[in-house]
Each structure stands twice: as structure tokens, then as C-alpha cells.
Steps between C-alpha positions, in 0.01 A plus 500: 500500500640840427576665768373961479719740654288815575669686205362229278132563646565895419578393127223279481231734576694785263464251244132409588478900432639518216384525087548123469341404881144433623256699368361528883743615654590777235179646546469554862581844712558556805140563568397194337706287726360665849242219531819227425682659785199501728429139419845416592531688806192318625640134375829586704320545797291184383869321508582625780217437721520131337880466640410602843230214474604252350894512446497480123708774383511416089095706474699806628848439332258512177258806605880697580602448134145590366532819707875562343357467193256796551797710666742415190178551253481880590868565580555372073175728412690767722807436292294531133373808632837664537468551892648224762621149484541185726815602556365827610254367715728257691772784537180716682398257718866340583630897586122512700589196713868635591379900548181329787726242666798730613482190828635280229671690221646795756613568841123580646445273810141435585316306788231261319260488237319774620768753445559346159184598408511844653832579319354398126184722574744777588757425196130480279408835591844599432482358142192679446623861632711491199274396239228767401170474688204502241277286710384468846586258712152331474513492107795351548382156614361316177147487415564126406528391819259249601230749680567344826877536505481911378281625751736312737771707333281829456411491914880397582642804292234724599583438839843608438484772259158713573363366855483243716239211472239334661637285786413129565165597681411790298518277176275240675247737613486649134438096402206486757370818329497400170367177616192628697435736204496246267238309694263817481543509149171454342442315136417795336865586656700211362693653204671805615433501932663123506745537228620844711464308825703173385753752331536608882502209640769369296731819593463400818615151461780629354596785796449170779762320294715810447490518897607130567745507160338230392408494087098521457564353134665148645214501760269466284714280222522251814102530578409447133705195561312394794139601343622207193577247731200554661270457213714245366500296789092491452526319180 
């Protein structure tokens, strides 16, 4: 079996893009592959999840290369289009990972992951001081998050760029709220007073997890889990 170094997978998918390649391929965009990577994303967690499970590594060896794929895909577009390569984009995140771990790289001393993770927010903000600010630092978390994981993201930089949050109690009274008003709701109601009311609910959800750190969008990944087994276990 031949055996593909990773400059032979760059080549392949350069040739894949090329006049004589596959027709597919040629025509996508980098907007055209955004449901790919999204796919991906959620089959590497897939792989992952089945790992921790099970043991069997080869789904997620597999779902790593398909993801590759969709990171090499637009880095070649990029490279058509006259403005980055792969080699660009490894050099980027290679100087990233020396500049944010000056603990490994440097002579910084730090006490524990906590301070780690302190330190990169403060090199982050650094990084961005220099760069020109045309957004705020709300619009600056993607709208393609999964809902659940950007409002986590909107209340956590809120909370540290315009005013604190809700706390832990605050966030569960607000759930109570939206609860009891969605039990007055009458049918004539249902459309706009529970789709507000959910809406709020849902924020909610998300500020109680913010408090205990703890991701709303696994919590309820791990229910939906639960609710199958459930049902399944009926059959």
C-alpha cells in the first residue's frame, strides 16, 4: 500500500482542483463548502464521543482526515484566489501557539491551568489591540454557532466587556418567570407569547450553565441521548 506524506495529500487536492480534476470539486467556493465543514465538525464530535464509549479510535482517525480535507479544500481555494496558503495558515497558527504559551516557549512561570488560561485571554486581547476594531466584541462571536453555545458566549463576553450578568439565582429566578408565564399563556397566545417566553427560557438555561461553567449545548447532546434510549428501550 502506498504510503501519503501530508505534502502528497496537499498535491492531491490541487490536482482534484485543477482543469483536468473532478468536476465537483472545481466548482465549489468557500461558501459552498460551509455545510461540508459543519457536517464534519459534527461527525468529529460523533468520533469522538464514539472513542470515549467504546474505545474504537479508526471512526475518528477517519472523521479527522474528512475534516483536513475541508481545512486543505479552502486553504487551495485561498491559494487560486491569490490570498493565503496552507503554508500560510500553519505558519499563523504555529506563531499563535508559541506567542499564547510563553509557560512553554518563554521564561513565563505560571501556577496551574487556571493561570494558563488567564494569560492567553490577556495575550488575546493583546493581539486584538493591534489589529483594527471594526466590530464589537459581541459581533465578534460567530452567528454559526450552534444557538445554545453563542448565547453562552454572548452572556460570558457581555459579562466582561459591558456589565456584569445574572448570577446563579438570578438566572434561575428568570427560568421560573418564563416558566410561570408560559403556563398563563393562552391558545390564542401560542405563536408569539410562547415563542418569546421559550426564547427566555432558553437564555436562562444558558446563564445557569454559564454560572456552573458547564456547556448547555453537551447538556442537552447527553439528554437527547438519554430521551433515545428511552424510547428505544420501549420497542
Amino acid at each position: 500500500m502506498k504510503k501519503y506524506t501530508y505534502e502528497d495529500f496537499l498535491q492531491i487536492i490541487e490536482t482534484l482542483r485543477s482543469e483536468n480534476g473532478c468536476p465537483w470539486d472545481r466548482e465549489q467556493t468557500h461558501m459552498s463548502l460551509r455545510p461540508c465543514m459543519m457536517e464534519e465538525v459534527a461527525e468529529v464530535m460523533a468520533g469522538i464521543r464514539i472513542y470515549d464509549r467504546t474505545g474504537d479510535y479508526e471512526n475518528l482517525r477517519e472523521e479527522l482526515g474528512d475534516l483536513l480535507l475541508q481545512v486543505v479544500m479552502h486553504a487551495q481555494i485561498a491559494k487560486e484566489e491569490g490570498i493565503f496558503t496552507m503554508e500560510d495558515v500553519v505558519q499563523e497558527v504555529a506563531e499563535k501557539m508559541v506567542r499564547r504559551h510563553p509557560h512553554v516557549f518563554g521564561d513565563v512561570e505560571v501556577n496551574g491551568s487556571g493561570q494558563v488560561l488567564e494569560n492567553w485571554e490577556e495575550i488575546k486581547k493583546k493581539e486584538k489591540a493591534v489589529k483594527e476594531q471594526i466590530v464589537t466584541p459581541l459581533q465578534e462571536i460567530p452567528e454559526e454557532l450552534p444557538a445554545l453555545a453563542r448565547a453562552t458566549k454572548v452572556l460570558k463576553k457581555a459579562d466582561k466587556h459591558y456589565e456584569p450578568g445574572k448570577d446563579y439565582a438570578a438566572c434561575v429566578d428568570a427560568l421560573e418567570a418564563a416558566c410561570k408565564a408560559l403556563k398563563e399563556c393562552e391558545p390564542s397566545d401560542y405563536n408569539e407569547a410562547v415563542s418569546e417566553q421559550v426564547g427566555e427560557a432558553l437564555m436562562a438555561l444558558c446563564g445557569v450553565s454559564r454560572n456552573c461553567k458547564l456547556s448547555p449545548e453537551q447538556l442537552l447532546s447527553d439528554q437527547i441521548v438519554k430521551v433515545i434510549e428511552q424510547y428505544e428501550a420501549i420497542i
